[in-house]
Short mmCIF file of C-alpha atoms and ligand atoms in Angstrom, two decimals:
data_model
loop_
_atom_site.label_atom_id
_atom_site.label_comp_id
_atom_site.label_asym_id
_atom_site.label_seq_id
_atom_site.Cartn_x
_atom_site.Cartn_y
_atom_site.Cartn_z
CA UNK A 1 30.66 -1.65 8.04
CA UNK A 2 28.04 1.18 6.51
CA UNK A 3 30.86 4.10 6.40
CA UNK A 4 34.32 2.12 5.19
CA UNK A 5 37.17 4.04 3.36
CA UNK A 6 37.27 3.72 0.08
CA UNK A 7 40.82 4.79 -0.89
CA UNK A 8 43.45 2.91 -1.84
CA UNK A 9 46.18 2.45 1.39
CA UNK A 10 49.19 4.93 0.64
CA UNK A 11 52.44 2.96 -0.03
CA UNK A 12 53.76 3.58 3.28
CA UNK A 13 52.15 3.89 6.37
CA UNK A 14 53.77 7.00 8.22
CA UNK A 15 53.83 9.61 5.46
CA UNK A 16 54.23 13.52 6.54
CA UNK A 17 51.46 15.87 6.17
CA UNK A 18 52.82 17.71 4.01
CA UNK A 19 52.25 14.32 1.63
CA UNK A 20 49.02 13.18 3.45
CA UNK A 21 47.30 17.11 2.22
CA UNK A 22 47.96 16.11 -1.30
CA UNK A 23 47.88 12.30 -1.42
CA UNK A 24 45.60 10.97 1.18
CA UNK A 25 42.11 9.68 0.60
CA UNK A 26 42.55 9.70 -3.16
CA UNK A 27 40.06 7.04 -4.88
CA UNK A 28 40.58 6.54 -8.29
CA UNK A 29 37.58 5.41 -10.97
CA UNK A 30 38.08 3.18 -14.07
CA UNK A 31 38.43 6.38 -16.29
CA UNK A 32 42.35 7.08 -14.45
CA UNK A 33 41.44 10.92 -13.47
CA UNK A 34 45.19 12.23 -11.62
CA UNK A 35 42.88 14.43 -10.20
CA UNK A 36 39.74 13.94 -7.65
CA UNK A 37 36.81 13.66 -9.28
CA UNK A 38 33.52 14.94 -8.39
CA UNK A 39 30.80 12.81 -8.39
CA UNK A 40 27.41 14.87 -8.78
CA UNK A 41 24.98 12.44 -8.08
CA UNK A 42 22.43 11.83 -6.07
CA UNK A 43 21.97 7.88 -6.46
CA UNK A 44 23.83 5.18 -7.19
CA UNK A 45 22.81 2.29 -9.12
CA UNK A 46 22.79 -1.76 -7.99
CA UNK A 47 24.31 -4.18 -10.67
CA UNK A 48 20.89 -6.26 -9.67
CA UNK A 49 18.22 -6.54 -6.66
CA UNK A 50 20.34 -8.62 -4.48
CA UNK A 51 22.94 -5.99 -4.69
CA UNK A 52 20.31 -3.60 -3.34
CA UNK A 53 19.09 -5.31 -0.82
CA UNK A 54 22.82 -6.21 0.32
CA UNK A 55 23.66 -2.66 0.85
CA UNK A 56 20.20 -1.51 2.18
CA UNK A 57 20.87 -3.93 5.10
CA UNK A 58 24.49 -2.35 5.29
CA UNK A 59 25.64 -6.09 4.51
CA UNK A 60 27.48 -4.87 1.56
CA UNK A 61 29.89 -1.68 1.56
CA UNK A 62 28.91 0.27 -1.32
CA UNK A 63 27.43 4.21 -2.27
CA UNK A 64 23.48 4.28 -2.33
CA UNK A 65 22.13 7.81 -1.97
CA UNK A 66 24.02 10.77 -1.38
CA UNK A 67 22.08 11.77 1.69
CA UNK A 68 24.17 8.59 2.70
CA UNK A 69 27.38 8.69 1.14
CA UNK A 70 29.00 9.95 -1.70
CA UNK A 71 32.79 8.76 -2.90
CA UNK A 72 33.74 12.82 -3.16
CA UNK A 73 32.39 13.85 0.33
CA UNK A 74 34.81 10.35 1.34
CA UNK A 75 37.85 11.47 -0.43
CA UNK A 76 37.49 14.55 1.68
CA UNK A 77 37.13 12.99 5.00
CA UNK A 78 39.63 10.71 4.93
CA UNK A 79 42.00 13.09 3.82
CA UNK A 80 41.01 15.00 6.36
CA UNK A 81 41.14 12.31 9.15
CA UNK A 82 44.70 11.47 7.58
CA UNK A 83 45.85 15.15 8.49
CA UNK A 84 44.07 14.92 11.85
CA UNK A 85 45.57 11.43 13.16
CA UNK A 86 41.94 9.97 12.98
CA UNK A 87 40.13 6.68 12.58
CA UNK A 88 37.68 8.28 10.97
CA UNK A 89 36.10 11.58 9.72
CA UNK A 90 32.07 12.48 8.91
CA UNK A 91 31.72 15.30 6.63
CA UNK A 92 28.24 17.83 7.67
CA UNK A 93 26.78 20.53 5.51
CA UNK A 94 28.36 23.17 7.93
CA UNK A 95 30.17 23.33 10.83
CA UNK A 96 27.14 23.98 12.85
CA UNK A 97 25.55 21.02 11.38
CA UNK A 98 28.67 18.95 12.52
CA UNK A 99 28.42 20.52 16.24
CA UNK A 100 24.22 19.37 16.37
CA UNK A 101 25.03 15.92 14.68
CA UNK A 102 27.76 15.08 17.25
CA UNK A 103 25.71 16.42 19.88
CA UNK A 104 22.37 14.32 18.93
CA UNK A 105 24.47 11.30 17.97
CA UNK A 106 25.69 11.11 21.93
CA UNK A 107 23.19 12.88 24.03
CA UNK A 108 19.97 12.49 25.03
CA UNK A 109 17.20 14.01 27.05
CA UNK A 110 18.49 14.58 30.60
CA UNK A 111 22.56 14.28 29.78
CA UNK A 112 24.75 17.42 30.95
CA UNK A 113 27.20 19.24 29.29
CA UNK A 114 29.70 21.85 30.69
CA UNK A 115 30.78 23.73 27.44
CA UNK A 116 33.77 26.66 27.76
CA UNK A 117 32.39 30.52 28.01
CA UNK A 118 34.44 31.06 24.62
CA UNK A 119 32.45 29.61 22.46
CA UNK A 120 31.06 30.77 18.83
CA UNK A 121 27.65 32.35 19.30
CA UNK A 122 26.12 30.06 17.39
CA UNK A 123 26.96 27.40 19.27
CA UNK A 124 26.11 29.04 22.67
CA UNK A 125 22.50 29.62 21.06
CA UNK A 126 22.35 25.65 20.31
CA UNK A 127 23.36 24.64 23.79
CA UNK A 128 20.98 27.53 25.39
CA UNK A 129 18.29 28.09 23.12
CA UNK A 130 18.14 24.79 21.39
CA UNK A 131 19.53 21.60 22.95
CA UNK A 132 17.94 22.73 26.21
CA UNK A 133 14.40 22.36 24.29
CA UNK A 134 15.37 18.72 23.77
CA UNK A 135 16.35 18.24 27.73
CA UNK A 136 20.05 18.76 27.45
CA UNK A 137 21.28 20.94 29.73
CA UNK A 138 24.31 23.06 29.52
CA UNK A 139 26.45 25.10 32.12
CA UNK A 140 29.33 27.88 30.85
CA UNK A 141 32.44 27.18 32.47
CA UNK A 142 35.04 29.56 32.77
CA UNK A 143 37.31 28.27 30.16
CA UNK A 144 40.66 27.84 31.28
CA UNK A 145 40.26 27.46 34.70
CA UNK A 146 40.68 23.53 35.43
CA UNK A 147 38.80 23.52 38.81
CA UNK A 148 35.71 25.10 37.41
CA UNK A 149 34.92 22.24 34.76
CA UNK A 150 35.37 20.18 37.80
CA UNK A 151 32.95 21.72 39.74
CA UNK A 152 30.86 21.68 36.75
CA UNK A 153 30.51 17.81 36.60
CA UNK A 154 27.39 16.32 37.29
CA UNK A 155 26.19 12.62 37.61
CA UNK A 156 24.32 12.93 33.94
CA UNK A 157 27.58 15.27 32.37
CA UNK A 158 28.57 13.49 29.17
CA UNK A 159 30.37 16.09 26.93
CA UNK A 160 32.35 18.67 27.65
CA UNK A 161 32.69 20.74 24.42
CA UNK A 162 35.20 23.88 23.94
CA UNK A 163 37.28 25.86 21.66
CA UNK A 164 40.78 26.88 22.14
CA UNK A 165 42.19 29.49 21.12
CA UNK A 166 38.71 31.25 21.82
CA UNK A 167 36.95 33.87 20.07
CA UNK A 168 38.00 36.93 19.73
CA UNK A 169 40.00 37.07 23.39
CA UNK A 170 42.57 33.90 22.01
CA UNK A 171 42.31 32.76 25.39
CA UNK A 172 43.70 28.51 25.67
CA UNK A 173 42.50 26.16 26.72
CA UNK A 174 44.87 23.24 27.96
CA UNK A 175 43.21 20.07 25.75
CA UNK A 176 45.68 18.27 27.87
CA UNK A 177 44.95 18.54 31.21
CA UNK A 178 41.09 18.92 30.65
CA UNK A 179 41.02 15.37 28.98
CA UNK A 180 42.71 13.96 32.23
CA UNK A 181 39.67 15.00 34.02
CA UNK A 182 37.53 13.95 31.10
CA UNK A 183 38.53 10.19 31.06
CA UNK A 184 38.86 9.84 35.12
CA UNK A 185 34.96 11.01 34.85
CA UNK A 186 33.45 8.72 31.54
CA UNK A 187 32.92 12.46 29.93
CA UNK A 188 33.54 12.77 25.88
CA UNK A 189 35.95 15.62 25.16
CA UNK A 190 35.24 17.64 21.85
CA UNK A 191 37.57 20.39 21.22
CA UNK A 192 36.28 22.84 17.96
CA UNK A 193 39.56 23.38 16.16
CA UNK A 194 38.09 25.36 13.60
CA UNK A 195 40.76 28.10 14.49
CA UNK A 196 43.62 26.15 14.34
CA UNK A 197 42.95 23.21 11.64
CA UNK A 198 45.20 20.26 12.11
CA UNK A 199 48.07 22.04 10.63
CA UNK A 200 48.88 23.59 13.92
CA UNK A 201 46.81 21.50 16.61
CA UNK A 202 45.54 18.04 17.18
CA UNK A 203 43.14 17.86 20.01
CA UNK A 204 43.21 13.88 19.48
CA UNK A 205 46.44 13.21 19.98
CA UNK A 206 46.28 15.90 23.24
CA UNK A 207 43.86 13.35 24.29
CA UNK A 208 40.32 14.38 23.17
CA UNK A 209 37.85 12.19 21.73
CA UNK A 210 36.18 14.60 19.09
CA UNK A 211 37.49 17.32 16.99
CA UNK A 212 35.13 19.08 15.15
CA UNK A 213 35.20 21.88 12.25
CA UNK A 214 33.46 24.19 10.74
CA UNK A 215 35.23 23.93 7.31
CA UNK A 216 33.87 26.89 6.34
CA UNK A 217 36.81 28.77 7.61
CA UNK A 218 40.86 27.24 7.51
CA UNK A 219 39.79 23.87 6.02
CA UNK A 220 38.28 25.85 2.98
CA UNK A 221 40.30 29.21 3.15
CA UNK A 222 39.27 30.79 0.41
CA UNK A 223 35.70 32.32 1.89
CA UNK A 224 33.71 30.13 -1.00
CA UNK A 225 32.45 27.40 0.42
CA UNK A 226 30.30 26.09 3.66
CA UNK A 227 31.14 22.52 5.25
CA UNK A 228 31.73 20.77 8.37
CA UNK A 229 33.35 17.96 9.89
CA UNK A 230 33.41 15.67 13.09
CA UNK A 231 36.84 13.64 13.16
CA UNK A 232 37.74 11.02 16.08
CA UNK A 233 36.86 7.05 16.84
CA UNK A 234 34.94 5.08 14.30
CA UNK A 235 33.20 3.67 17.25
CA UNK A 236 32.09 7.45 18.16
CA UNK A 237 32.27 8.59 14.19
CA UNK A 238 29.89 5.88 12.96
CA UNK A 239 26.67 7.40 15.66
CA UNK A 240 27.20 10.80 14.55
CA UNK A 241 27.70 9.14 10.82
CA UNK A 242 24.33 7.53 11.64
CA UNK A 243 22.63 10.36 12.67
CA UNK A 244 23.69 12.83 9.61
CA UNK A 245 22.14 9.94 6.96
CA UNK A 246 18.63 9.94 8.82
CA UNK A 247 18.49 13.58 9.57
CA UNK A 248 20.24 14.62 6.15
CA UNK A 249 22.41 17.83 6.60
CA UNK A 250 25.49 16.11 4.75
CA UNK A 251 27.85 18.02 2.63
CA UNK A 252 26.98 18.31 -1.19
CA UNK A 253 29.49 16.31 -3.36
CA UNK A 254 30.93 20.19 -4.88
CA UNK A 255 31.39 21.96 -1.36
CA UNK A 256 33.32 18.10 -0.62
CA UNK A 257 35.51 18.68 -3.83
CA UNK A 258 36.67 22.46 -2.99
CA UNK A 259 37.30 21.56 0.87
CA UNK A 260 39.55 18.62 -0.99
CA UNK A 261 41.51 21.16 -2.84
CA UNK A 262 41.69 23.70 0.80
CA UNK A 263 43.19 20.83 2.34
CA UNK A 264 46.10 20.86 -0.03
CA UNK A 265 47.52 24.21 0.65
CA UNK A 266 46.21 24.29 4.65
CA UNK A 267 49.57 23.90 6.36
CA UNK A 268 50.80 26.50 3.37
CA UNK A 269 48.37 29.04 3.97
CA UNK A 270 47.90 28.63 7.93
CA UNK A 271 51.46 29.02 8.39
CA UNK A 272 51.90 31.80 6.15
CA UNK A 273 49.08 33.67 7.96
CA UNK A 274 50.38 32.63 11.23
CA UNK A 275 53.63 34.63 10.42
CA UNK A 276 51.56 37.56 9.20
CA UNK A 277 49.50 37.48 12.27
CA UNK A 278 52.87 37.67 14.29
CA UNK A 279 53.92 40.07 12.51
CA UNK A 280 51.06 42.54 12.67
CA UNK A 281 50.46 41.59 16.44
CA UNK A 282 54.09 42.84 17.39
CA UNK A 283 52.73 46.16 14.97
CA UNK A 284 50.12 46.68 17.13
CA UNK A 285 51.65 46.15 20.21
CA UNK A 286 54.35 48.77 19.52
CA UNK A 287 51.71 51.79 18.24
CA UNK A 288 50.75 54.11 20.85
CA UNK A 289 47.44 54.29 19.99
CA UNK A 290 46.88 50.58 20.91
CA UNK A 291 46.01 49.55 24.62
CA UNK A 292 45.97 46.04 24.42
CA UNK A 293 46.81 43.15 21.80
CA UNK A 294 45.84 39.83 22.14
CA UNK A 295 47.80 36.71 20.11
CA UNK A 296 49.08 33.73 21.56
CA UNK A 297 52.13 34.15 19.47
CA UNK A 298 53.36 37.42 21.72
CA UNK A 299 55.39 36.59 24.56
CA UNK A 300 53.20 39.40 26.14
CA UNK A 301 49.76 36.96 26.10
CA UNK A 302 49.44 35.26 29.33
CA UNK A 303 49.33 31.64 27.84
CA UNK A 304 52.20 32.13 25.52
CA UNK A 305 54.19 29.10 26.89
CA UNK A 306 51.01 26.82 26.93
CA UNK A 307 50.03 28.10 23.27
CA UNK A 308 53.72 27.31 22.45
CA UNK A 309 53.07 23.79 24.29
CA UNK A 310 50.30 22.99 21.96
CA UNK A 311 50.11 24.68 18.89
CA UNK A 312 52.57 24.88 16.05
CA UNK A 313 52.36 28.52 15.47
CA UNK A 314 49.88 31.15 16.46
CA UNK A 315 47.14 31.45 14.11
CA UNK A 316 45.76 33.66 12.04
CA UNK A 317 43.35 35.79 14.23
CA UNK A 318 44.65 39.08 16.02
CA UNK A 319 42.40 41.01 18.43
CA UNK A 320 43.37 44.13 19.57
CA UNK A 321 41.73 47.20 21.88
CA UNK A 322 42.35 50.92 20.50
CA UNK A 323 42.41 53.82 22.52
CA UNK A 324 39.51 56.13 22.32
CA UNK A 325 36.40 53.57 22.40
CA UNK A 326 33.58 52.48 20.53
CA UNK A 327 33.40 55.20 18.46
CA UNK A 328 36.85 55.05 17.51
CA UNK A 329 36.94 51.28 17.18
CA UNK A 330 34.31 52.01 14.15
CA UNK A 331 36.28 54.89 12.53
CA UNK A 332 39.60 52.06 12.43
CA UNK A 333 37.34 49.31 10.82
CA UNK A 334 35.42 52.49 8.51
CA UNK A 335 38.92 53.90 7.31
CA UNK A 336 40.44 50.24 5.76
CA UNK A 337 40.20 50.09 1.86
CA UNK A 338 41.65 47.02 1.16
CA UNK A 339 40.93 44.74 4.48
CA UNK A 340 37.40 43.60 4.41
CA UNK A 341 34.48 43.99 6.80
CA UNK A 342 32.95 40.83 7.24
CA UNK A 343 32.36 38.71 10.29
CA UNK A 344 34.09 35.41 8.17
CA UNK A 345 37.75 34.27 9.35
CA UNK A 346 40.18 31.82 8.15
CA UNK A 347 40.37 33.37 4.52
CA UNK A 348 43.23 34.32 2.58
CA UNK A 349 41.64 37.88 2.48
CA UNK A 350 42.53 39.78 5.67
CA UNK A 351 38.98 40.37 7.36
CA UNK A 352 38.63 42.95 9.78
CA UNK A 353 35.04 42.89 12.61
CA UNK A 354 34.08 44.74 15.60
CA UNK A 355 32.85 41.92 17.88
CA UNK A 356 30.90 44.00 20.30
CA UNK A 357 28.33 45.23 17.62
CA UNK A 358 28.11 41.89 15.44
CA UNK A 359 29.07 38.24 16.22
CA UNK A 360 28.85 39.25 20.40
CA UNK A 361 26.35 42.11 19.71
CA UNK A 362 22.82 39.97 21.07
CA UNK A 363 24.85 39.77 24.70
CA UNK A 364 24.12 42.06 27.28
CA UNK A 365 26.61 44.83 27.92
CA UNK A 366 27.30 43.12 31.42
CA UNK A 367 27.25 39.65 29.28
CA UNK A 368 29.91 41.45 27.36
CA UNK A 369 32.35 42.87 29.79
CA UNK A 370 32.44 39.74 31.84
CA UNK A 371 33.71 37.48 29.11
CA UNK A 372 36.33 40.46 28.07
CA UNK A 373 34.64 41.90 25.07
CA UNK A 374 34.94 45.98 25.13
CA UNK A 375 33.08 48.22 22.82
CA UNK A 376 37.42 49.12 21.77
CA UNK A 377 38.09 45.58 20.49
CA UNK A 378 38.97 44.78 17.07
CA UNK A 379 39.09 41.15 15.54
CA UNK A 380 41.22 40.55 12.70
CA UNK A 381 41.73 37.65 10.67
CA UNK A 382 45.04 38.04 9.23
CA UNK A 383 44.96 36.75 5.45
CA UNK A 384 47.84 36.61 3.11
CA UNK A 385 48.69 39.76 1.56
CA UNK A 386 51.54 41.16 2.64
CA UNK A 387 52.01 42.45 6.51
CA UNK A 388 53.33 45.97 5.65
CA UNK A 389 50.04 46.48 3.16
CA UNK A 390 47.89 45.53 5.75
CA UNK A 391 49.18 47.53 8.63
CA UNK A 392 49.22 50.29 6.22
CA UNK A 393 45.82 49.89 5.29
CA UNK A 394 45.03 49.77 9.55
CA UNK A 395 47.17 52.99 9.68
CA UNK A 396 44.65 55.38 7.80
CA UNK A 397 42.47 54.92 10.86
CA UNK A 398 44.76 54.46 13.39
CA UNK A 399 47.70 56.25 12.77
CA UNK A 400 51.67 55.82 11.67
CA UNK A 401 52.50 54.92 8.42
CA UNK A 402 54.48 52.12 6.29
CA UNK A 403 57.58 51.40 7.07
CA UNK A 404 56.71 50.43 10.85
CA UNK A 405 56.49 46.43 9.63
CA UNK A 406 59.50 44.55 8.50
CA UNK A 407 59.36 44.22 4.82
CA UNK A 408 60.87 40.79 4.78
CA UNK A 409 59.50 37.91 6.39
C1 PLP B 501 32.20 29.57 12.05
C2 PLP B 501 32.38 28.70 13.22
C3 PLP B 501 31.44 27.69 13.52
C4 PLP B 501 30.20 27.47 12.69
O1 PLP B 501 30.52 27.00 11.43
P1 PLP B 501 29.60 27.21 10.12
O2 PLP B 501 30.38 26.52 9.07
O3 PLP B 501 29.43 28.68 9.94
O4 PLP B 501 28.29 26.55 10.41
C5 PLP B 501 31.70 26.88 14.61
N1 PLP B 501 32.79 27.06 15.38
C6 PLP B 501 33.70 28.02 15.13
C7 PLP B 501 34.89 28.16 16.02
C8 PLP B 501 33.52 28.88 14.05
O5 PLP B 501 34.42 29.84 13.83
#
């Protein structure tokens, strides 16, 4: 087939991820390299014409232009599919490019898709604004209410496409229950797990038939590189495979090599952050100047025992509502020194954003307060320095001092 592995099998077959992050997908070349190598370069050469033609007519497995393959960007996905409990993995220059290869791979003008209200905005402007050119149409569902993606379904629905936890409210979404009522109906069930990376959640093995990732945030984790990747069937890989070598936004060989190295410490650093997160959410929730934290971690959140159901740990994104506003939403975020502002998650480095004014900021104020989003909420992405530094660094705009956070964790 066009898109085969190319590792070696692992000596046994039901290795721990904790071994799969480091080992898995590893392809050697001639030269013996213990580590993977990267392979910049953007052709491949036949050992004669017959050769060529062989793998032109995809009778031959084999690397022959990096638009097509390229045996980095495959170390990388099957590592990746190893962690996720995949058949297969298909690497994309960014997570949006993942999201518009799986949709183009499987729909076409005049399909349906009911896609959850919590969505990234970029990916609501490529349903609405985008997709919609090409005769796709998409309805909003209310996220975690079951009956409403039921009433949603249409004759021509194909995909039903969500996120869970969503962005910034960590609302869930059961993956569960909503593929029940995705295979009764012949619908395709993508789940973007960019939040929680495999390490915590596998929407395949919940019963979806697509996860997809924007690399660019857990999978990477260190804020330096861009990538993307659609994991499931190789029946359902292979199209979207298919459509990423005609229409060309694959991931470069380099971005592969340093999402190979992210994978390695993933279940390190999204646990570590996880406990961080916990930490600082139980912070917040205690400080008087706080009206409202949101965390699936908190017994307080309303989905705690579903979160606990089907995620390993919380995650590493906190949102919270201060008292006092807008105005004094901005004077938190303006008073950190050490937390950035930046509208990037999933990095080491604690970033802090103010959702109403940037990655929500093009909806209309009534856009805003029906999905949740008040001008008083705060988004952080809770890195790995260490909690007490961080809530101290939150406390020169908010109030109270160190010593409020555990020092031990
Ligand atoms: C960032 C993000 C995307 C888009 O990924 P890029 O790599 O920026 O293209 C998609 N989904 C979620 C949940 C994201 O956080």
């Amino acid at each position: 087939m066009l898109h085969a592995p190319i590792a070696p099998p692992l000596p046994d077959d039901d290795l721990r991820a904790e071994t799969l992050a480091v080992r898995a997908g590893q392809a050697r070349s001639p030269f013996g390299e213990h580590a993977e190598a990267m392979y910049l370069t953007s052709s491949f050469v036949f050992e004669n014409a017959a050769q060529a033609a062989a793998r032109f007519a995809d009778a031959e497995e084999g690397n022959v232009y990096a638009r097509f393959s390229n045996p980095t960007t495959r170390m990388f996905e099957a590592r990746l599919a190893a962690l996720e409990g995949a058949e297969d993995c298909i690497a994309a220059a960014s997570g949006m490019s993942a999201i518009l290869a799986l949709c183009l791979a499987h729909l076409k003008a005049g399909d349906h898709v009911a896609a959850s209200n919590g969505l990234f905005g970029a990916t609501v402007q490529l349903f609405n604004n985008i997709l919609s050119r090409c005769g796709i149409a998409t309805t909003m569902v209310e996220a975690t209410d079951l009956s409403a993606w039921s009433a949603a379904i249409r004759p021509e629905t194909r995909l039903f496409f969500l996120e869970t936890p969503t962005n910034p409210l960590t609302r869930i979404v059961d993956i569960a229950a909503l593929s029940r009522l995705a295979r009764s109906r012949g619908i395709l069930l993508a789940v973007d797990n960019s939040f929680c990376s495999p390490a915590l959640q596998k929407p395949l093995q919940l019963g979806a038939d697509v996860s997809v990732y924007s690399a660019t945030k857990y999978l990477d984790g260190q804020g330096r590189v861009l990538g993307g990747a659609v994991c499931g069937a190789k029946p359902l890989t292979d199209e979207v495979f298919r459509f990423l070598r005609t229409a060309g936004p694959t991931l470069s060989a380099f971005n592969a090599w340093v999402l190979l190295k992210g994978l390695e410490t993933l279940k390190l650093r999204i646990e570590a952050q996880s406990k961080n997160a916990l930490a600082l959410a139980q912070w917040l929730e205690a400080h008087e100047k706080v009206a409202r934290v949101y965390y699936p971690g908190l017994a307080s959140h309303p989905q705690h025992a579903l979160a606990q159901r089907q995620q390993t740990a919380g995650g590493g994104i906190v949102s919270f509502e201060v008292k006092g506003g807008g105005a004094e939403a901005w004077r938190v975020i303006d008073a950190c020194r050490l937390i950035s502002i930046t509208a990037n998650l999933g990095d080491v480095k604690t970033t802090i954003t103010h959702p109403a004014s940037t990655t929500h900021g093009r909806l209309s104020q009534e856009a805003r307060a029906a999905a949740g989003i008040s001008d008083s909420l705060i988004r952080l992405s809770v890195g790995l320095e260490a909690p007490p530094d961080i809530a101290r660094d939150l406390a020169r705009g908010i109030g109270g001092g160190r010593g409020q956070i555990a020092e031990g964790r």
